Amino acid sequence: MPTHTAATGHRASVRNDGRAILYVAGVADMVGTFDYWSRGEDDPRELAVTYSAQFWNTCHRLGFLGKAIAWSSLCRTASHERQHVEERRIYWQGTCGAKYHLGKVVNNARVLWWALRTRPMMVLVANPSHGWVLAPLRLTRIRVVATLHNALWDSTKGPKKGLLGWLERFFYRHVCNTVLCVSDQVAKQAESFMGGRTRTVQFRPSFQRSRFELRDRGIRGRDDVFTVLFAGRLVRAKGIFDLIDVADTLRREGTRVRFSVCGSGEDRGSLERAITARGLEDWFVLHGHCNADAMGDHLAAAHAVIVPTRSEYPEGMNKVVLEGILAGLPVISSSVCPAIEVGGQAVIAVEPNSVRGYADAIRGLVDSEDAYRARVTASHAVREQLFGEDLSFGRAVEVAVGRL
């Protein structure tokens, strides 16, 4: 890996000799990740290998100029050899109605302008809502590749209807050269928009083995409270409020557990008030946002992981399910999470929104040492598959380049 020469605070100029890829990611501190990458280090704030680092690694290996753009409240740039990153302001983030749609159109129009101005071989766009704005690129040699980290629709609503639905189908059928999909379910949704044509490439989150140390897992002494880890955004659609009902149910039935909660979000205040109103302060510990080291510590202290995503959330590939398996823990997950396909017998699948189902799953692990150890053993059998490179995001980008 080359030595670090990144510079921030100005818009660097990186010459495009025709072998270039423009990658438009989501909202992220991408300059911070780039700073670690340029020194040959993984971002210590993440347990998984970041998609942006895999993008730069692929471009570096193929000899491509790689330009990544992230949406941010800051305006920063950094460059290292033939790799470049910019953070650009996003318009009307968090709005709704007409202003939301206008913001999406404006931001995609900016992507279109950047592509026409810099002329890369390929534009890689993450979760491209209103991607039809990029349709004029069909008239050029620039190819559009979408990368989907979430489902296109959730299980309760189905695909979009009306004009917006037609435009979305038009984008995937006629504008996209290839679609990179984080799960089999997401790939099937994308292919349904493509008229049955298979132009998808699947990938999975990637992890470093050194971040996950296996320990002897068992239900510890009966004086040690069984700890269930939740990690994710504190919003209702992620199911965090369902855990209050789960805790109340277990309390009434005489099963004592503790929920260790890692994450932040707009509903944290409401969550704290709801916990207090139900008298469950001793059942929940809220840690706030956790970096990779802190997450590793909380995984090591937990007996199980829970991912109670609700049916209205268009889940892609929840990394927490995979991180729990890599840590050698049983995982209790909503069945709307495609990651349960990867987890096999290490995962207890529960119908979404089912308080009774989650309570029964937790109690089953608490009450039976044999059942608990069987899930732990299953996680050991699965974890080796998650360290491979065959389904990495970087490999998927390389396949997309080969299709140009």
PDB file of C-alpha atoms in Angstrom, residues 17-220:
ATOM      1  CA  ASP A  17      -6.833   9.162 -18.791  1.00  0.00           C
ATOM      2  CA  GLY A  18     -10.046   7.297 -19.661  1.00  0.00           C
ATOM      3  CA  ARG A  19      -9.615   4.486 -17.127  1.00  0.00           C
ATOM      4  CA  ALA A  20     -11.697   5.991 -14.351  1.00  0.00           C
ATOM      5  CA  ILE A  21     -14.655   5.089 -12.121  1.00  0.00           C
ATOM      6  CA  LEU A  22     -16.881   7.571 -10.307  1.00  0.00           C
ATOM      7  CA  TYR A  23     -18.371   6.107  -7.110  1.00  0.00           C
ATOM      8  CA  VAL A  24     -21.246   8.016  -5.484  1.00  0.00           C
ATOM      9  CA  ALA A  25     -21.820   6.631  -1.994  1.00  0.00           C
ATOM     10  CA  GLY A  26     -24.245   7.647   0.735  1.00  0.00           C
ATOM     11  CA  VAL A  27     -23.822   9.956   3.712  1.00  0.00           C
ATOM     12  CA  ALA A  28     -20.464   9.143   5.304  1.00  0.00           C
ATOM     13  CA  ASP A  29     -17.201  10.435   6.737  1.00  0.00           C
ATOM     14  CA  MET A  30     -15.413   9.163   3.654  1.00  0.00           C
ATOM     15  CA  VAL A  31     -12.405  11.451   3.977  1.00  0.00           C
ATOM     16  CA  GLY A  32     -11.755   9.950   7.412  1.00  0.00           C
ATOM     17  CA  THR A  33     -11.940   6.425   5.974  1.00  0.00           C
ATOM     18  CA  PHE A  34      -9.674   7.472   3.085  1.00  0.00           C
ATOM     19  CA  ASP A  35      -7.108   8.790   5.546  1.00  0.00           C
ATOM     20  CA  TYR A  36      -6.852   5.338   7.148  1.00  0.00           C
ATOM     21  CA  TRP A  37      -6.879   3.579   3.763  1.00  0.00           C
ATOM     22  CA  SER A  38      -4.035   5.673   2.365  1.00  0.00           C
ATOM     23  CA  ARG A  39      -1.899   4.539   5.330  1.00  0.00           C
ATOM     24  CA  GLY A  40      -2.741   0.898   4.635  1.00  0.00           C
ATOM     25  CA  GLU A  41      -5.088   0.628   7.628  1.00  0.00           C
ATOM     26  CA  ASP A  42      -8.701  -0.446   8.064  1.00  0.00           C
ATOM     27  CA  ASP A  43     -11.056   2.162   9.490  1.00  0.00           C
ATOM     28  CA  PRO A  44     -10.997   1.358  13.248  1.00  0.00           C
ATOM     29  CA  ARG A  45     -14.497   2.784  13.619  1.00  0.00           C
ATOM     30  CA  GLU A  46     -16.007  -0.141  11.690  1.00  0.00           C
ATOM     31  CA  LEU A  47     -16.033  -3.887  12.346  1.00  0.00           C
ATOM     32  CA  ALA A  48     -16.621  -4.588   8.645  1.00  0.00           C
ATOM     33  CA  VAL A  49     -14.217  -3.609   5.871  1.00  0.00           C
ATOM     34  CA  THR A  50     -15.746  -0.437   4.430  1.00  0.00           C
ATOM     35  CA  TYR A  51     -17.146  -0.519   0.908  1.00  0.00           C
ATOM     36  CA  SER A  52     -15.209   2.624   0.018  1.00  0.00           C
ATOM     37  CA  ALA A  53     -11.893   1.003   1.019  1.00  0.00           C
ATOM     38  CA  GLN A  54     -12.758  -2.018  -1.124  1.00  0.00           C
ATOM     39  CA  PHE A  55     -13.540   0.347  -4.018  1.00  0.00           C
ATOM     40  CA  TRP A  56     -10.145   2.064  -3.750  1.00  0.00           C
ATOM     41  CA  ASN A  57      -8.353  -1.278  -3.397  1.00  0.00           C
ATOM     42  CA  THR A  58     -10.015  -2.539  -6.574  1.00  0.00           C
ATOM     43  CA  CYS A  59      -9.220   0.617  -8.544  1.00  0.00           C
ATOM     44  CA  HIS A  60      -5.626   0.559  -7.295  1.00  0.00           C
ATOM     45  CA  ARG A  61      -5.216  -3.113  -8.251  1.00  0.00           C
ATOM     46  CA  LEU A  62      -6.695  -2.572 -11.738  1.00  0.00           C
ATOM     47  CA  GLY A  63      -4.766   0.636 -12.351  1.00  0.00           C
ATOM     48  CA  PHE A  64      -7.927   2.746 -12.529  1.00  0.00           C
ATOM     49  CA  LEU A  65      -8.416   6.301 -11.388  1.00  0.00           C
ATOM     50  CA  GLY A  66     -11.005   6.026  -8.616  1.00  0.00           C
ATOM     51  CA  LYS A  67     -13.054   9.034  -7.578  1.00  0.00           C
ATOM     52  CA  ALA A  68     -15.451   8.581  -4.662  1.00  0.00           C
ATOM     53  CA  ILE A  69     -18.019  11.153  -3.604  1.00  0.00           C
ATOM     54  CA  ALA A  70     -19.935  11.068  -0.319  1.00  0.00           C
ATOM     55  CA  TRP A  71     -22.733  13.298   0.894  1.00  0.00           C
ATOM     56  CA  SER A  72     -21.816  15.303   3.976  1.00  0.00           C
ATOM     57  CA  SER A  73     -22.413  18.577   5.781  1.00  0.00           C
ATOM     58  CA  LEU A  74     -18.704  19.227   5.252  1.00  0.00           C
ATOM     59  CA  CYS A  75     -16.885  20.040   2.021  1.00  0.00           C
ATOM     60  CA  ARG A  76     -13.542  18.219   2.087  1.00  0.00           C
ATOM     61  CA  THR A  77     -11.292  16.490  -0.405  1.00  0.00           C
ATOM     62  CA  ALA A  78      -8.324  14.147  -0.278  1.00  0.00           C
ATOM     63  CA  SER A  79      -6.106  12.490  -2.884  1.00  0.00           C
ATOM     64  CA  HIS A  80      -3.528   9.724  -2.894  1.00  0.00           C
ATOM     65  CA  GLU A  81      -1.833   8.706  -6.130  1.00  0.00           C
ATOM     66  CA  ARG A  82      -4.721   7.850  -8.523  1.00  0.00           C
ATOM     67  CA  GLN A  83      -7.404   7.694  -5.833  1.00  0.00           C
ATOM     68  CA  HIS A  84      -9.511  10.690  -4.883  1.00  0.00           C
ATOM     69  CA  VAL A  85     -12.368  11.423  -2.500  1.00  0.00           C
ATOM     70  CA  GLU A  86     -14.711  14.364  -2.065  1.00  0.00           C
ATOM     71  CA  GLU A  87     -17.443  15.124   0.438  1.00  0.00           C
ATOM     72  CA  ARG A  88     -20.233  17.244  -1.010  1.00  0.00           C
ATOM     73  CA  ARG A  89     -23.202  18.911   0.589  1.00  0.00           C
ATOM     74  CA  ILE A  90     -26.514  17.065   0.177  1.00  0.00           C
ATOM     75  CA  TYR A  91     -29.636  19.119  -0.462  1.00  0.00           C
ATOM     76  CA  TRP A  92     -32.874  18.728   1.478  1.00  0.00           C
ATOM     77  CA  GLN A  93     -31.787  15.691   3.450  1.00  0.00           C
ATOM     78  CA  GLY A  94     -34.493  14.492   5.847  1.00  0.00           C
ATOM     79  CA  THR A  95     -37.332  16.391   4.174  1.00  0.00           C
ATOM     80  CA  CYS A  96     -40.582  14.907   2.903  1.00  0.00           C
ATOM     81  CA  GLY A  97     -43.175  15.439   0.188  1.00  0.00           C
ATOM     82  CA  ALA A  98     -42.356  17.522  -2.880  1.00  0.00           C
ATOM     83  CA  LYS A  99     -39.197  18.917  -1.290  1.00  0.00           C
ATOM     84  CA  TYR A 100     -37.849  15.389  -0.733  1.00  0.00           C
ATOM     85  CA  HIS A 101     -38.361  14.445  -4.389  1.00  0.00           C
ATOM     86  CA  LEU A 102     -36.920  17.740  -5.600  1.00  0.00           C
ATOM     87  CA  GLY A 103     -33.839  17.174  -3.450  1.00  0.00           C
ATOM     88  CA  LYS A 104     -33.328  13.700  -4.949  1.00  0.00           C
ATOM     89  CA  VAL A 105     -33.667  15.075  -8.483  1.00  0.00           C
ATOM     90  CA  VAL A 106     -31.221  17.910  -7.789  1.00  0.00           C
ATOM     91  CA  ASN A 107     -28.631  15.624  -6.194  1.00  0.00           C
ATOM     92  CA  ASN A 108     -28.841  13.120  -9.059  1.00  0.00           C
ATOM     93  CA  ALA A 109     -28.563  15.982 -11.557  1.00  0.00           C
ATOM     94  CA  ARG A 110     -25.307  16.928  -9.848  1.00  0.00           C
ATOM     95  CA  VAL A 111     -24.072  13.347 -10.301  1.00  0.00           C
ATOM     96  CA  LEU A 112     -25.042  13.563 -13.977  1.00  0.00           C
ATOM     97  CA  TRP A 113     -23.087  16.797 -14.362  1.00  0.00           C
ATOM     98  CA  TRP A 114     -20.002  15.368 -12.614  1.00  0.00           C
ATOM     99  CA  ALA A 115     -20.096  12.324 -14.888  1.00  0.00           C
ATOM    100  CA  LEU A 116     -20.457  14.379 -18.069  1.00  0.00           C
ATOM    101  CA  ARG A 117     -17.672  16.701 -16.971  1.00  0.00           C
ATOM    102  CA  THR A 118     -15.128  14.053 -15.919  1.00  0.00           C
ATOM    103  CA  ARG A 119     -16.078  11.283 -18.422  1.00  0.00           C
ATOM    104  CA  PRO A 120     -15.362   8.129 -16.365  1.00  0.00           C
ATOM    105  CA  MET A 121     -15.883   4.681 -17.879  1.00  0.00           C
ATOM    106  CA  MET A 122     -18.395   3.835 -15.171  1.00  0.00           C
ATOM    107  CA  VAL A 123     -20.578   5.591 -12.596  1.00  0.00           C
ATOM    108  CA  LEU A 124     -21.205   3.436  -9.526  1.00  0.00           C
ATOM    109  CA  VAL A 125     -24.202   4.761  -7.549  1.00  0.00           C
ATOM    110  CA  ALA A 126     -25.212   3.462  -4.119  1.00  0.00           C
ATOM    111  CA  ASN A 127     -28.960   2.994  -3.469  1.00  0.00           C
ATOM    112  CA  PRO A 128     -29.927   5.265  -6.387  1.00  0.00           C
ATOM    113  CA  SER A 129     -33.333   6.708  -5.522  1.00  0.00           C
ATOM    114  CA  HIS A 130     -34.578   8.749  -8.531  1.00  0.00           C
ATOM    115  CA  GLY A 131     -31.727   7.272 -10.574  1.00  0.00           C
ATOM    116  CA  TRP A 132     -33.701   7.842 -13.784  1.00  0.00           C
ATOM    117  CA  VAL A 133     -32.210  11.355 -13.773  1.00  0.00           C
ATOM    118  CA  LEU A 134     -29.025   9.675 -15.032  1.00  0.00           C
ATOM    119  CA  ALA A 135     -30.772   8.459 -18.210  1.00  0.00           C
ATOM    120  CA  PRO A 136     -28.877  10.917 -20.502  1.00  0.00           C
ATOM    121  CA  LEU A 137     -25.727   8.875 -19.823  1.00  0.00           C
ATOM    122  CA  ARG A 138     -27.230   6.238 -22.147  1.00  0.00           C
ATOM    123  CA  LEU A 139     -26.275   8.559 -25.005  1.00  0.00           C
ATOM    124  CA  THR A 140     -22.602   8.429 -23.987  1.00  0.00           C
ATOM    125  CA  ARG A 141     -20.020   5.701 -23.438  1.00  0.00           C
ATOM    126  CA  ILE A 142     -20.409   6.095 -19.666  1.00  0.00           C
ATOM    127  CA  ARG A 143     -21.996   3.033 -18.067  1.00  0.00           C
ATOM    128  CA  VAL A 144     -24.178   3.220 -14.957  1.00  0.00           C
ATOM    129  CA  VAL A 145     -23.889   0.554 -12.263  1.00  0.00           C
ATOM    130  CA  ALA A 146     -26.187   0.596  -9.230  1.00  0.00           C
ATOM    131  CA  THR A 147     -25.156  -0.919  -5.913  1.00  0.00           C
ATOM    132  CA  LEU A 148     -28.053  -1.868  -3.637  1.00  0.00           C
ATOM    133  CA  HIS A 149     -27.457  -2.164   0.101  1.00  0.00           C
ATOM    134  CA  ASN A 150     -31.174  -2.202   0.940  1.00  0.00           C
ATOM    135  CA  ALA A 151     -34.225  -3.870  -0.548  1.00  0.00           C
ATOM    136  CA  LEU A 152     -36.064  -1.916  -3.245  1.00  0.00           C
ATOM    137  CA  TRP A 153     -39.317  -2.358  -1.317  1.00  0.00           C
ATOM    138  CA  ASP A 154     -40.414  -3.785   2.020  1.00  0.00           C
ATOM    139  CA  SER A 155     -42.652  -6.794   2.523  1.00  0.00           C
ATOM    140  CA  THR A 156     -45.714  -4.729   3.466  1.00  0.00           C
ATOM    141  CA  LYS A 157     -45.920  -2.278   0.545  1.00  0.00           C
ATOM    142  CA  GLY A 158     -44.480  -3.918  -2.557  1.00  0.00           C
ATOM    143  CA  PRO A 159     -42.950  -1.986  -5.494  1.00  0.00           C
ATOM    144  CA  LYS A 160     -43.756   1.671  -6.045  1.00  0.00           C
ATOM    145  CA  LYS A 161     -46.838   2.446  -8.121  1.00  0.00           C
ATOM    146  CA  GLY A 162     -47.658   5.183 -10.601  1.00  0.00           C
ATOM    147  CA  LEU A 163     -45.174   7.450 -12.345  1.00  0.00           C
ATOM    148  CA  LEU A 164     -42.380   7.031  -9.782  1.00  0.00           C
ATOM    149  CA  GLY A 165     -42.689   3.256 -10.014  1.00  0.00           C
ATOM    150  CA  TRP A 166     -42.536   3.377 -13.821  1.00  0.00           C
ATOM    151  CA  LEU A 167     -39.470   5.630 -13.716  1.00  0.00           C
ATOM    152  CA  GLU A 168     -37.725   3.306 -11.256  1.00  0.00           C
ATOM    153  CA  ARG A 169     -38.362   0.290 -13.472  1.00  0.00           C
ATOM    154  CA  PHE A 170     -37.143   2.289 -16.489  1.00  0.00           C
ATOM    155  CA  PHE A 171     -33.907   3.074 -14.649  1.00  0.00           C
ATOM    156  CA  TYR A 172     -33.088  -0.541 -13.824  1.00  0.00           C
ATOM    157  CA  ARG A 173     -34.205  -1.933 -17.184  1.00  0.00           C
ATOM    158  CA  HIS A 174     -32.755   0.646 -19.567  1.00  0.00           C
ATOM    159  CA  VAL A 175     -30.152   2.779 -17.745  1.00  0.00           C
ATOM    160  CA  CYS A 176     -28.236   0.297 -15.555  1.00  0.00           C
ATOM    161  CA  ASN A 177     -25.534  -1.799 -17.142  1.00  0.00           C
ATOM    162  CA  THR A 178     -25.184  -3.953 -14.012  1.00  0.00           C
ATOM    163  CA  VAL A 179     -26.683  -3.968 -10.501  1.00  0.00           C
ATOM    164  CA  LEU A 180     -24.602  -5.034  -7.504  1.00  0.00           C
ATOM    165  CA  CYS A 181     -26.880  -6.570  -4.843  1.00  0.00           C
ATOM    166  CA  VAL A 182     -26.172  -7.283  -1.189  1.00  0.00           C
ATOM    167  CA  SER A 183     -28.444 -10.338  -0.984  1.00  0.00           C
ATOM    168  CA  ASP A 184     -30.329 -12.870  -3.058  1.00  0.00           C
ATOM    169  CA  GLN A 185     -33.634 -11.202  -2.153  1.00  0.00           C
ATOM    170  CA  VAL A 186     -32.413  -7.803  -3.355  1.00  0.00           C
ATOM    171  CA  ALA A 187     -31.113  -9.406  -6.575  1.00  0.00           C
ATOM    172  CA  LYS A 188     -34.520 -10.963  -7.273  1.00  0.00           C
ATOM    173  CA  GLN A 189     -36.222  -7.595  -6.794  1.00  0.00           C
ATOM    174  CA  ALA A 190     -33.773  -5.873  -9.148  1.00  0.00           C
ATOM    175  CA  GLU A 191     -34.131  -8.605 -11.774  1.00  0.00           C
ATOM    176  CA  SER A 192     -37.927  -8.256 -11.673  1.00  0.00           C
ATOM    177  CA  PHE A 193     -37.435  -4.639 -12.779  1.00  0.00           C
ATOM    178  CA  MET A 194     -35.094  -5.742 -15.572  1.00  0.00           C
ATOM    179  CA  GLY A 195     -37.664  -7.865 -17.336  1.00  0.00           C
ATOM    180  CA  GLY A 196     -36.043 -11.097 -16.198  1.00  0.00           C
ATOM    181  CA  ARG A 197     -32.613 -10.284 -17.607  1.00  0.00           C
ATOM    182  CA  THR A 198     -29.839 -11.328 -15.249  1.00  0.00           C
ATOM    183  CA  ARG A 199     -27.457  -8.403 -14.953  1.00  0.00           C
ATOM    184  CA  THR A 200     -26.957  -8.612 -11.215  1.00  0.00           C
ATOM    185  CA  VAL A 201     -23.829  -9.431  -9.240  1.00  0.00           C
ATOM    186  CA  GLN A 202     -24.162 -10.382  -5.600  1.00  0.00           C
ATOM    187  CA  PHE A 203     -21.792  -9.338  -2.835  1.00  0.00           C
ATOM    188  CA  ARG A 204     -21.675  -9.598   0.952  1.00  0.00           C
ATOM    189  CA  PRO A 205     -20.096  -7.508   3.711  1.00  0.00           C
ATOM    190  CA  SER A 206     -16.444  -8.385   4.326  1.00  0.00           C
ATOM    191  CA  PHE A 207     -14.717  -8.758   7.681  1.00  0.00           C
ATOM    192  CA  GLN A 208     -11.175  -9.028   9.009  1.00  0.00           C
ATOM    193  CA  ARG A 209     -10.521 -12.231  10.951  1.00  0.00           C
ATOM    194  CA  SER A 210      -8.338 -10.368  13.455  1.00  0.00           C
ATOM    195  CA  ARG A 211     -11.345  -8.406  14.733  1.00  0.00           C
ATOM    196  CA  PHE A 212     -13.236 -11.508  15.864  1.00  0.00           C
ATOM    197  CA  GLU A 213     -11.711 -13.697  18.540  1.00  0.00           C
ATOM    198  CA  LEU A 214     -13.667 -16.853  19.362  1.00  0.00           C
ATOM    199  CA  ARG A 215     -14.232 -17.512  23.048  1.00  0.00           C
ATOM    200  CA  ASP A 216     -15.767 -20.377  24.967  1.00  0.00           C
ATOM    201  CA  ARG A 217     -19.465 -19.596  24.857  1.00  0.00           C
ATOM    202  CA  GLY A 218     -21.905 -20.967  27.383  1.00  0.00           C
ATOM    203  CA  ILE A 219     -24.640 -19.753  29.663  1.00  0.00           C
ATOM    204  CA  ARG A 220     -22.575 -18.327  32.460  1.00  0.00           C
TER     205      ARG A 220
END
